[in-house]
PDB file of C-alpha atoms in Angstrom:
ATOM      1  CA  MET K   1     -72.501 -84.753  -7.123  1.00 43.00           C
ATOM      2  CA  ASP K   2     -71.797 -88.932  -6.147  1.00 48.00           C
ATOM      3  CA  SER K   3     -68.812 -89.414  -4.128  1.00 48.00           C
ATOM      4  CA  THR K   4     -67.379 -91.941  -6.361  1.00 49.00           C
ATOM      5  CA  THR K   5     -67.490 -90.088  -9.449  1.00 53.00           C
ATOM      6  CA  SER K   6     -65.806 -86.455  -7.788  1.00 58.00           C
ATOM      7  CA  THR K   7     -63.039 -88.930  -6.953  1.00 69.00           C
ATOM      8  CA  ASP K   8     -62.250 -90.021 -10.094  1.00 85.00           C
ATOM      9  CA  GLU K   9     -62.311 -86.680 -11.937  1.00 94.00           C
ATOM     10  CA  ILE K  10     -59.202 -86.880 -14.250  1.00 93.00           C
ATOM     11  CA  ALA K  11     -56.898 -83.588 -13.940  1.00 88.00           C
ATOM     12  CA  PHE K  12     -54.429 -84.645 -16.594  1.00 90.00           C
ATOM     13  CA  ASP K  13     -54.214 -87.759 -18.885  1.00 93.00           C
ATOM     14  CA  SER K  14     -51.221 -89.395 -20.705  1.00 89.00           C
ATOM     15  CA  PRO K  15     -50.415 -92.701 -22.393  1.00 89.00           C
ATOM     16  CA  PHE K  16     -47.969 -92.911 -19.174  1.00 88.00           C
ATOM     17  CA  PHE K  17     -49.820 -91.931 -16.308  1.00 90.00           C
ATOM     18  CA  ARG K  18     -53.198 -90.349 -14.963  1.00 94.00           C
ATOM     19  CA  ILE K  19     -53.281 -87.487 -12.659  1.00 90.00           C
ATOM     20  CA  TYR K  20     -56.658 -87.169 -10.424  1.00 90.00           C
ATOM     21  CA  LYS K  21     -57.903 -84.027  -9.164  1.00 86.00           C
ATOM     22  CA  ASP K  22     -57.650 -85.563  -5.574  1.00 87.00           C
ATOM     23  CA  GLY K  23     -54.080 -85.834  -6.046  1.00 81.00           C
ATOM     24  CA  ARG K  24     -53.880 -89.548  -6.923  1.00 89.00           C
ATOM     25  CA  VAL K  25     -51.367 -90.916  -9.403  1.00 92.00           C
ATOM     26  CA  ASP K  26     -52.220 -94.122 -11.835  1.00 96.00           C
ATOM     27  CA  ARG K  27     -48.844 -95.052 -13.318  1.00 97.00           C
ATOM     28  CA  PHE K  28     -49.217 -97.145 -16.386  1.00 97.00           C
ATOM     29  CA  GLN K  29     -45.350 -97.877 -17.081  1.00 96.00           C
ATOM     30  CA  GLY K  30     -42.261 -97.018 -15.678  1.00 97.00           C
ATOM     31  CA  THR K  31     -42.820 -98.424 -12.131  1.00 98.00           C
ATOM     32  CA  ASP K  32     -40.910-101.881 -12.996  1.00 98.00           C
ATOM     33  CA  THR K  33     -37.492-102.790 -11.252  1.00 98.00           C
ATOM     34  CA  VAL K  34     -34.846-105.082 -11.263  1.00 99.00           C
ATOM     35  CA  PRO K  35     -31.982-105.715  -8.926  1.00 98.00           C
ATOM     36  CA  PRO K  36     -28.554-104.942  -9.425  1.00 98.00           C
ATOM     37  CA  SER K  37     -26.338-107.624 -10.775  1.00 97.00           C
ATOM     38  CA  LEU K  38     -23.585-108.787 -12.541  1.00 97.00           C
ATOM     39  CA  ASP K  39     -24.746-108.036 -16.444  1.00 98.00           C
ATOM     40  CA  PRO K  40     -23.446-111.428 -18.536  1.00 96.00           C
ATOM     41  CA  GLN K  41     -23.723-109.650 -21.611  1.00 96.00           C
ATOM     42  CA  THR K  42     -21.581-106.520 -20.743  1.00 97.00           C
ATOM     43  CA  GLY K  43     -19.867-107.861 -17.744  1.00 96.00           C
ATOM     44  CA  VAL K  44     -20.845-104.477 -15.947  1.00 97.00           C
ATOM     45  CA  GLN K  45     -21.331-104.998 -12.029  1.00 97.00           C
ATOM     46  CA  SER K  46     -23.729-102.866 -10.330  1.00 98.00           C
ATOM     47  CA  GLN K  47     -25.306-101.997  -6.945  1.00 97.00           C
ATOM     48  CA  ASP K  48     -27.516 -99.851  -4.944  1.00 98.00           C
ATOM     49  CA  VAL K  49     -26.749 -97.312  -2.486  1.00 96.00           C
ATOM     50  CA  ARG K  50     -29.108 -95.490  -0.066  1.00 96.00           C
ATOM     51  CA  PHE K  51     -27.341 -92.192   0.686  1.00 94.00           C
ATOM     52  CA  SER K  52     -29.696 -90.323   2.606  1.00 94.00           C
ATOM     53  CA  SER K  53     -33.216 -91.212   4.469  1.00 93.00           C
ATOM     54  CA  ASP K  54     -34.734 -88.044   4.753  1.00 93.00           C
ATOM     55  CA  PRO K  55     -35.978 -87.811   2.095  1.00 95.00           C
ATOM     56  CA  ASP K  56     -35.045 -91.195   0.923  1.00 95.00           C
ATOM     57  CA  LEU K  57     -32.537 -91.019  -1.908  1.00 97.00           C
ATOM     58  CA  SER K  58     -30.380 -93.712  -3.721  1.00 98.00           C
ATOM     59  CA  VAL K  59     -28.293 -93.895  -6.819  1.00 98.00           C
ATOM     60  CA  ARG K  60     -27.317 -97.364  -8.615  1.00 98.00           C
ATOM     61  CA  LEU K  61     -23.457 -97.608  -9.369  1.00 98.00           C
ATOM     62  CA  PHE K  62     -22.295 -99.144 -12.422  1.00 98.00           C
ATOM     63  CA  LEU K  63     -18.589-100.344 -12.688  1.00 97.00           C
ATOM     64  CA  PRO K  64     -17.285-102.130 -16.104  1.00 95.00           C
ATOM     65  CA  GLY K  65     -15.753-105.608 -14.671  1.00 88.00           C
ATOM     66  CA  SER K  66     -13.004-105.931 -17.367  1.00 72.00           C
ATOM     67  CA  SER K  67     -11.459-102.592 -16.288  1.00 65.00           C
ATOM     68  CA  ASP K  68      -8.064-102.456 -14.672  1.00 80.00           C
ATOM     69  CA  PRO K  69      -8.767-102.141 -10.777  1.00 83.00           C
ATOM     70  CA  ALA K  70      -5.496 -99.734 -10.609  1.00 85.00           C
ATOM     71  CA  ARG K  71      -6.882 -97.263 -13.161  1.00 90.00           C
ATOM     72  CA  LYS K  72      -9.334 -94.479 -12.670  1.00 95.00           C
ATOM     73  CA  LEU K  73     -12.288 -94.326 -14.689  1.00 97.00           C
ATOM     74  CA  PRO K  74     -14.021 -91.111 -16.039  1.00 98.00           C
ATOM     75  CA  LEU K  75     -16.809 -90.548 -13.978  1.00 99.00           C
ATOM     76  CA  LEU K  76     -20.845 -90.591 -15.493  1.00 99.00           C
ATOM     77  CA  VAL K  77     -23.481 -89.180 -13.663  1.00 99.00           C
ATOM     78  CA  TYR K  78     -27.100 -90.077 -15.187  1.00 99.00           C
ATOM     79  CA  PHE K  79     -30.363 -88.904 -14.835  1.00 99.00           C
ATOM     80  CA  HIS K  80     -33.275 -90.965 -16.061  1.00 99.00           C
ATOM     81  CA  GLY K  81     -36.189 -89.388 -18.147  1.00 98.00           C
ATOM     82  CA  GLY K  82     -39.880 -90.105 -17.377  1.00 96.00           C
ATOM     83  CA  ALA K  83     -41.425 -86.564 -17.544  1.00 94.00           C
ATOM     84  CA  PHE K  84     -40.258 -86.153 -13.682  1.00 96.00           C
ATOM     85  CA  CYS K  85     -43.416 -88.967 -12.922  1.00 94.00           C
ATOM     86  CA  ILE K  86     -41.949 -92.504 -14.017  1.00 96.00           C
ATOM     87  CA  GLU K  87     -39.041 -94.345 -14.420  1.00 98.00           C
ATOM     88  CA  SER K  88     -35.845 -94.908 -11.999  1.00 98.00           C
ATOM     89  CA  PRO K  89     -32.386 -96.294 -12.119  1.00 99.00           C
ATOM     90  CA  PHE K  90     -33.993 -99.605 -11.211  1.00 99.00           C
ATOM     91  CA  SER K  91     -36.053 -99.845 -14.119  1.00 98.00           C
ATOM     92  CA  PRO K  92     -35.124-102.475 -16.698  1.00 99.00           C
ATOM     93  CA  ILE K  93     -34.787 -99.921 -19.370  1.00 98.00           C
ATOM     94  CA  TYR K  94     -32.315 -97.650 -17.750  1.00 99.00           C
ATOM     95  CA  ALA K  95     -30.183-100.789 -16.053  1.00 99.00           C
ATOM     96  CA  ARG K  96     -29.806-101.865 -19.809  1.00 99.00           C
ATOM     97  CA  HIS K  97     -28.904 -98.882 -20.735  1.00 99.00           C
ATOM     98  CA  LEU K  98     -26.353 -97.881 -18.202  1.00 99.00           C
ATOM     99  CA  ASN K  99     -24.912-101.284 -18.366  1.00 98.00           C
ATOM    100  CA  THR K 100     -24.296-100.401 -22.196  1.00 98.00           C
ATOM    101  CA  LEU K 101     -22.983 -97.178 -21.481  1.00 98.00           C
ATOM    102  CA  ALA K 102     -20.314 -98.204 -18.793  1.00 98.00           C
ATOM    103  CA  SER K 103     -19.248-101.110 -21.014  1.00 97.00           C
ATOM    104  CA  ALA K 104     -19.022 -98.901 -24.147  1.00 97.00           C
ATOM    105  CA  ALA K 105     -17.549 -95.932 -22.739  1.00 97.00           C
ATOM    106  CA  GLY K 106     -15.507 -97.445 -20.187  1.00 96.00           C
ATOM    107  CA  VAL K 107     -16.878 -95.273 -17.277  1.00 97.00           C
ATOM    108  CA  ALA K 108     -18.008 -95.711 -13.914  1.00 97.00           C
ATOM    109  CA  ALA K 109     -21.388 -94.624 -13.726  1.00 98.00           C
ATOM    110  CA  VAL K 110     -23.872 -92.997 -11.165  1.00 99.00           C
ATOM    111  CA  SER K 111     -27.416 -93.146 -11.916  1.00 99.00           C
ATOM    112  CA  VAL K 112     -29.326 -90.992  -9.966  1.00 99.00           C
ATOM    113  CA  HIS K 113     -32.960 -91.688  -8.231  1.00 98.00           C
ATOM    114  CA  TYR K 114     -35.340 -88.502  -7.750  1.00 98.00           C
ATOM    115  CA  ARG K 115     -38.441 -88.387  -6.097  1.00 98.00           C
ATOM    116  CA  TRP K 116     -41.297 -88.416  -8.485  1.00 97.00           C
ATOM    117  CA  ALA K 117     -43.946 -85.739  -9.262  1.00 94.00           C
ATOM    118  CA  PRO K 118     -46.587 -84.846  -8.709  1.00 91.00           C
ATOM    119  CA  GLU K 119     -46.561 -86.536  -5.062  1.00 93.00           C
ATOM    120  CA  HIS K 120     -43.266 -84.527  -4.611  1.00 95.00           C
ATOM    121  CA  PRO K 121     -43.770 -81.502  -7.021  1.00 96.00           C
ATOM    122  CA  LEU K 122     -40.734 -79.770  -8.882  1.00 98.00           C
ATOM    123  CA  PRO K 123     -38.199 -78.424  -7.638  1.00 98.00           C
ATOM    124  CA  ALA K 124     -37.892 -81.718  -5.432  1.00 99.00           C
ATOM    125  CA  ALA K 125     -36.150 -83.719  -8.526  1.00 99.00           C
ATOM    126  CA  TYR K 126     -33.667 -80.577  -8.750  1.00 99.00           C
ATOM    127  CA  ASP K 127     -32.973 -80.790  -5.033  1.00 98.00           C
ATOM    128  CA  ASP K 128     -32.516 -84.845  -5.106  1.00 99.00           C
ATOM    129  CA  ALA K 129     -30.040 -84.560  -8.134  1.00 99.00           C
ATOM    130  CA  TRP K 130     -28.175 -81.693  -6.545  1.00 99.00           C
ATOM    131  CA  ALA K 131     -27.772 -83.780  -3.163  1.00 98.00           C
ATOM    132  CA  ALA K 132     -26.654 -86.728  -5.053  1.00 98.00           C
ATOM    133  CA  VAL K 133     -23.829 -84.853  -6.892  1.00 98.00           C
ATOM    134  CA  ARG K 134     -22.818 -83.589  -3.768  1.00 97.00           C
ATOM    135  CA  TRP K 135     -22.621 -87.140  -2.002  1.00 96.00           C
ATOM    136  CA  VAL K 136     -20.199 -88.005  -4.764  1.00 97.00           C
ATOM    137  CA  ALA K 137     -18.357 -84.845  -4.297  1.00 97.00           C
ATOM    138  CA  ALA K 138     -18.055 -85.644  -0.728  1.00 95.00           C
ATOM    139  CA  HIS K 139     -16.021 -88.939  -1.939  1.00 95.00           C
ATOM    140  CA  ALA K 140     -13.547 -87.029  -4.017  1.00 94.00           C
ATOM    141  CA  LEU K 141     -13.002 -84.562  -0.978  1.00 93.00           C
ATOM    142  CA  GLY K 142     -12.544 -87.557   1.561  1.00 88.00           C
ATOM    143  CA  GLU K 143     -15.189 -86.565   3.586  1.00 81.00           C
ATOM    144  CA  ARG K 144     -16.519 -89.023   6.265  1.00 62.00           C
ATOM    145  CA  GLY K 145     -19.835 -89.259   5.647  1.00 65.00           C
ATOM    146  CA  ALA K 146     -22.709 -91.698   6.963  1.00 59.00           C
ATOM    147  CA  VAL K 147     -22.351 -93.361   3.560  1.00 71.00           C
ATOM    148  CA  ALA K 148     -19.368 -94.011   1.561  1.00 76.00           C
ATOM    149  CA  GLU K 149     -18.898 -95.924  -1.359  1.00 90.00           C
ATOM    150  CA  SER K 150     -15.333 -97.750  -1.923  1.00 91.00           C
ATOM    151  CA  TRP K 151     -16.452 -98.021  -5.721  1.00 93.00           C
ATOM    152  CA  LEU K 152     -16.493 -94.127  -6.049  1.00 95.00           C
ATOM    153  CA  ARG K 153     -13.757 -93.642  -3.706  1.00 93.00           C
ATOM    154  CA  ASP K 154     -11.286 -96.001  -5.347  1.00 92.00           C
ATOM    155  CA  ARG K 155     -12.201 -96.211  -9.206  1.00 94.00           C
ATOM    156  CA  ALA K 156     -13.626 -92.740 -10.124  1.00 96.00           C
ATOM    157  CA  ASP K 157     -11.649 -90.120 -11.632  1.00 98.00           C
ATOM    158  CA  PHE K 158     -12.985 -86.545 -10.168  1.00 98.00           C
ATOM    159  CA  ASP K 159     -11.523 -84.697 -12.623  1.00 98.00           C
ATOM    160  CA  ARG K 160     -13.128 -86.177 -15.532  1.00 99.00           C
ATOM    161  CA  VAL K 161     -16.992 -85.995 -14.413  1.00 99.00           C
ATOM    162  CA  PHE K 162     -19.835 -85.839 -17.363  1.00 99.00           C
ATOM    163  CA  LEU K 163     -23.271 -85.063 -16.720  1.00 99.00           C
ATOM    164  CA  ALA K 164     -26.064 -86.640 -18.741  1.00 99.00           C
ATOM    165  CA  GLY K 165     -29.996 -87.505 -18.819  1.00 99.00           C
ATOM    166  CA  ASP K 166     -32.482 -87.898 -21.417  1.00 98.00           C
ATOM    167  CA  SER K 167     -35.944 -86.201 -21.532  1.00 96.00           C
ATOM    168  CA  ALA K 168     -36.729 -84.908 -18.186  1.00 98.00           C
ATOM    169  CA  GLY K 169     -33.210 -86.496 -17.035  1.00 99.00           C
ATOM    170  CA  ALA K 170     -31.575 -83.923 -19.282  1.00 98.00           C
ATOM    171  CA  ASN K 171     -33.315 -80.919 -17.879  1.00 98.00           C
ATOM    172  CA  ILE K 172     -31.810 -82.239 -14.675  1.00 99.00           C
ATOM    173  CA  ALA K 173     -28.340 -82.693 -16.060  1.00 99.00           C
ATOM    174  CA  GLN K 174     -28.484 -79.266 -17.393  1.00 99.00           C
ATOM    175  CA  HIS K 175     -29.705 -77.513 -14.265  1.00 99.00           C
ATOM    176  CA  VAL K 176     -26.945 -79.482 -12.151  1.00 99.00           C
ATOM    177  CA  ALA K 177     -24.238 -78.010 -14.443  1.00 99.00           C
ATOM    178  CA  ALA K 178     -25.669 -74.643 -14.358  1.00 99.00           C
ATOM    179  CA  ARG K 179     -26.004 -74.504 -10.868  1.00 99.00           C
ATOM    180  CA  ALA K 180     -22.663 -76.157 -10.313  1.00 99.00           C
ATOM    181  CA  GLY K 181     -21.334 -73.363 -12.638  1.00 98.00           C
ATOM    182  CA  VAL K 182     -22.832 -70.540 -10.336  1.00 98.00           C
ATOM    183  CA  GLU K 183     -22.117 -72.071  -6.924  1.00 98.00           C
ATOM    184  CA  GLY K 184     -18.934 -74.496  -7.380  1.00 98.00           C
ATOM    185  CA  LEU K 185     -18.833 -77.839  -6.547  1.00 98.00           C
ATOM    186  CA  PRO K 186     -15.761 -78.308  -4.812  1.00 97.00           C
ATOM    187  CA  GLY K 187     -14.528 -82.064  -5.217  1.00 97.00           C
ATOM    188  CA  LEU K 188     -15.714 -82.561  -9.212  1.00 98.00           C
ATOM    189  CA  ARG K 189     -14.229 -81.212 -12.273  1.00 99.00           C
ATOM    190  CA  ILE K 190     -17.388 -81.365 -14.539  1.00 99.00           C
ATOM    191  CA  VAL K 191     -15.669 -81.745 -18.068  1.00 98.00           C
ATOM    192  CA  GLY K 192     -19.051 -82.374 -20.303  1.00 98.00           C
ATOM    193  CA  VAL K 193     -22.782 -82.611 -20.583  1.00 99.00           C
ATOM    194  CA  ALA K 194     -24.721 -84.673 -22.621  1.00 99.00           C
ATOM    195  CA  LEU K 195     -28.631 -83.632 -23.372  1.00 98.00           C
ATOM    196  CA  VAL K 196     -30.740 -86.501 -25.263  1.00 97.00           C
ATOM    197  CA  HIS K 197     -34.238 -85.088 -26.452  1.00 95.00           C
ATOM    198  CA  PRO K 198     -34.099 -82.467 -23.257  1.00 96.00           C
ATOM    199  CA  PHE K 199     -37.443 -81.954 -21.636  1.00 95.00           C
ATOM    200  CA  PHE K 200     -37.987 -77.972 -21.544  1.00 94.00           C
ATOM    201  CA  ARG K 201     -40.623 -75.878 -21.559  1.00 89.00           C
ATOM    202  CA  ASN K 202     -41.580 -73.750 -24.408  1.00 78.00           C
ATOM    203  CA  ASP K 203     -42.970 -70.599 -24.861  1.00 77.00           C
ATOM    204  CA  GLY K 204     -46.661 -71.914 -24.702  1.00 76.00           C
ATOM    205  CA  PRO K 205     -49.286 -73.229 -22.139  1.00 79.00           C
ATOM    206  CA  ASP K 206     -47.923 -76.484 -20.487  1.00 83.00           C
ATOM    207  CA  LYS K 207     -51.072 -78.135 -18.669  1.00 84.00           C
ATOM    208  CA  LEU K 208     -48.350 -80.975 -17.311  1.00 86.00           C
ATOM    209  CA  MET K 209     -46.107 -78.478 -15.920  1.00 87.00           C
ATOM    210  CA  ASP K 210     -49.143 -76.858 -14.241  1.00 85.00           C
ATOM    211  CA  PHE K 211     -49.564 -80.211 -12.118  1.00 85.00           C
ATOM    212  CA  ILE K 212     -45.695 -81.258 -11.672  1.00 91.00           C
ATOM    213  CA  PHE K 213     -44.116 -77.526 -10.879  1.00 95.00           C
ATOM    214  CA  PRO K 214     -46.896 -75.549  -9.431  1.00 93.00           C
ATOM    215  CA  SER K 215     -44.398 -73.165  -7.749  1.00 96.00           C
ATOM    216  CA  SER K 216     -42.929 -72.330 -10.911  1.00 95.00           C
ATOM    217  CA  SER K 217     -42.876 -68.561 -12.250  1.00 92.00           C
ATOM    218  CA  GLY K 218     -43.910 -69.838 -15.824  1.00 90.00           C
ATOM    219  CA  VAL K 219     -42.546 -69.985 -19.201  1.00 91.00           C
ATOM    220  CA  THR K 220     -39.566 -67.592 -18.180  1.00 93.00           C
ATOM    221  CA  ASP K 221     -38.286 -69.931 -15.188  1.00 95.00           C
ATOM    222  CA  PRO K 222     -34.905 -70.843 -16.441  1.00 97.00           C
ATOM    223  CA  ARG K 223     -34.880 -74.406 -14.621  1.00 97.00           C
ATOM    224  CA  MET K 224     -37.726 -75.337 -17.420  1.00 95.00           C
ATOM    225  CA  ASN K 225     -36.591 -72.673 -19.927  1.00 95.00           C
ATOM    226  CA  PRO K 226     -32.874 -72.243 -19.694  1.00 97.00           C
ATOM    227  CA  ALA K 227     -32.713 -69.600 -22.483  1.00 95.00           C
ATOM    228  CA  TYR K 228     -34.264 -67.423 -19.684  1.00 96.00           C
ATOM    229  CA  ASP K 229     -31.123 -67.958 -17.383  1.00 98.00           C
ATOM    230  CA  PRO K 230     -29.272 -64.812 -16.979  1.00 97.00           C
ATOM    231  CA  ASN K 231     -26.379 -67.050 -15.865  1.00 98.00           C
ATOM    232  CA  LEU K 232     -26.432 -69.797 -18.541  1.00 98.00           C
ATOM    233  CA  GLY K 233     -23.050 -68.682 -19.886  1.00 98.00           C
ATOM    234  CA  ARG K 234     -21.631 -69.844 -16.548  1.00 98.00           C
ATOM    235  CA  MET K 235     -22.736 -73.125 -16.805  1.00 99.00           C
ATOM    236  CA  ALA K 236     -19.746 -76.014 -15.677  1.00 99.00           C
ATOM    237  CA  GLY K 237     -18.250 -77.922 -18.304  1.00 98.00           C
ATOM    238  CA  GLN K 238     -15.780 -78.034 -21.586  1.00 98.00           C
ATOM    239  CA  ARG K 239     -18.197 -79.155 -24.093  1.00 98.00           C
ATOM    240  CA  ALA K 240     -21.631 -79.996 -23.872  1.00 99.00           C
ATOM    241  CA  LEU K 241     -23.641 -82.369 -26.562  1.00 98.00           C
ATOM    242  CA  VAL K 242     -27.478 -81.808 -27.490  1.00 98.00           C
ATOM    243  CA  PHE K 243     -29.179 -84.919 -29.187  1.00 96.00           C
ATOM    244  CA  VAL K 244     -32.601 -84.291 -31.172  1.00 94.00           C
ATOM    245  CA  ALA K 245     -34.632 -86.499 -33.118  1.00 88.00           C
ATOM    246  CA  GLU K 246     -36.454 -85.586 -36.245  1.00 82.00           C
ATOM    247  CA  LYS K 247     -39.915 -87.078 -35.237  1.00 82.00           C
ATOM    248  CA  ASP K 248     -39.843 -86.229 -31.224  1.00 84.00           C
ATOM    249  CA  HIS K 249     -42.211 -83.575 -30.373  1.00 83.00           C
ATOM    250  CA  LEU K 250     -39.105 -82.016 -28.143  1.00 86.00           C
ATOM    251  CA  ARG K 251     -36.979 -81.598 -30.681  1.00 91.00           C
ATOM    252  CA  GLU K 252     -37.360 -77.533 -31.395  1.00 92.00           C
ATOM    253  CA  ARG K 253     -36.892 -77.235 -27.460  1.00 92.00           C
ATOM    254  CA  GLY K 254     -33.568 -79.178 -27.856  1.00 95.00           C
ATOM    255  CA  ARG K 255     -32.570 -77.062 -31.036  1.00 96.00           C
ATOM    256  CA  SER K 256     -33.657 -73.947 -28.922  1.00 95.00           C
ATOM    257  CA  TYR K 257     -31.583 -74.627 -26.229  1.00 97.00           C
ATOM    258  CA  TYR K 258     -28.465 -75.046 -28.212  1.00 98.00           C
ATOM    259  CA  GLU K 259     -29.151 -71.932 -29.870  1.00 97.00           C
ATOM    260  CA  ALA K 260     -29.577 -70.235 -26.450  1.00 98.00           C
ATOM    261  CA  LEU K 261     -26.206 -71.885 -24.941  1.00 98.00           C
ATOM    262  CA  LYS K 262     -24.261 -70.641 -28.141  1.00 98.00           C
ATOM    263  CA  LYS K 263     -25.147 -67.024 -27.749  1.00 98.00           C
ATOM    264  CA  SER K 264     -24.721 -67.084 -23.867  1.00 98.00           C
ATOM    265  CA  GLY K 265     -21.187 -66.254 -23.860  1.00 97.00           C
ATOM    266  CA  TRP K 266     -20.371 -70.066 -22.659  1.00 98.00           C
ATOM    267  CA  LYS K 267     -16.756 -70.522 -23.315  1.00 96.00           C
ATOM    268  CA  GLY K 268     -17.368 -74.600 -23.701  1.00 98.00           C
ATOM    269  CA  VAL K 269     -18.065 -76.083 -27.260  1.00 98.00           C
ATOM    270  CA  VAL K 270     -21.694 -77.008 -27.841  1.00 98.00           C
ATOM    271  CA  GLU K 271     -22.571 -79.514 -30.547  1.00 98.00           C
ATOM    272  CA  ILE K 272     -26.143 -81.017 -31.850  1.00 97.00           C
ATOM    273  CA  GLY K 273     -26.597 -84.473 -32.975  1.00 93.00           C
ATOM    274  CA  ARG K 274     -29.544 -85.125 -35.126  1.00 75.00           C
ATOM    275  CA  ALA K 275     -31.054 -88.582 -35.626  1.00 66.00           C
ATOM    276  CA  SER K 276     -33.588 -89.407 -38.601  1.00 59.00           C
ATOM    277  CA  SER K 277     -35.882 -91.098 -36.072  1.00 51.00           C
TER     278      SER K 277
END
């Protein structure tokens, strides 16, 4: 076989990225970035903080500019979507999204960067997300680490922490909340979780999962299918909000998660929000 032909064999193809059998990845979107700034439309300030060098991990922080400097703000920890393979806190779409969220909700926000699959297969993204929330928690505990950020230390209310994400990021947010409920997360009190069209696995074959999470146990892996998590009822938080969209192919997975959480014995309040498009 011609070497050029063999190296160009496609293992997985989507409108957003292409994975070749030799491990290369072509990303067609989700790689653009914008620098942190003072957003002129919302007045929200942002800055980037690199909190780990091995692995290389960072966050983008957002702070409403009109808030009283003496007042502590609820803290939103946000995980972006993109099938675990594209997008970042630094992309234009998520920079705009978090600027709007921070301004409208009056919260300080931490938008978490995690390593992309398939170059860094899952569970790398889960590990990175957990490392990020533990770094946030270190500020609440007054720990003296290599990287500390005054915006968090001085402005965040660590007793009012919300986890949120969309698509793959909603999956990660749920995982972090579930892990915090089992292992604990000293310093942070998670009060709510918001999952926007969450990307969970169904009970059928999923070719994408085979590439981005090769070590997964399959359809019963609780990280990809929380309905199989025996500890789902121990998830941290007092309220969960699941959003699904009528025409989204992930809608049934979101509804299934909503039903599973209701039946799990979780002591919080779970609601589902539906959009018509």
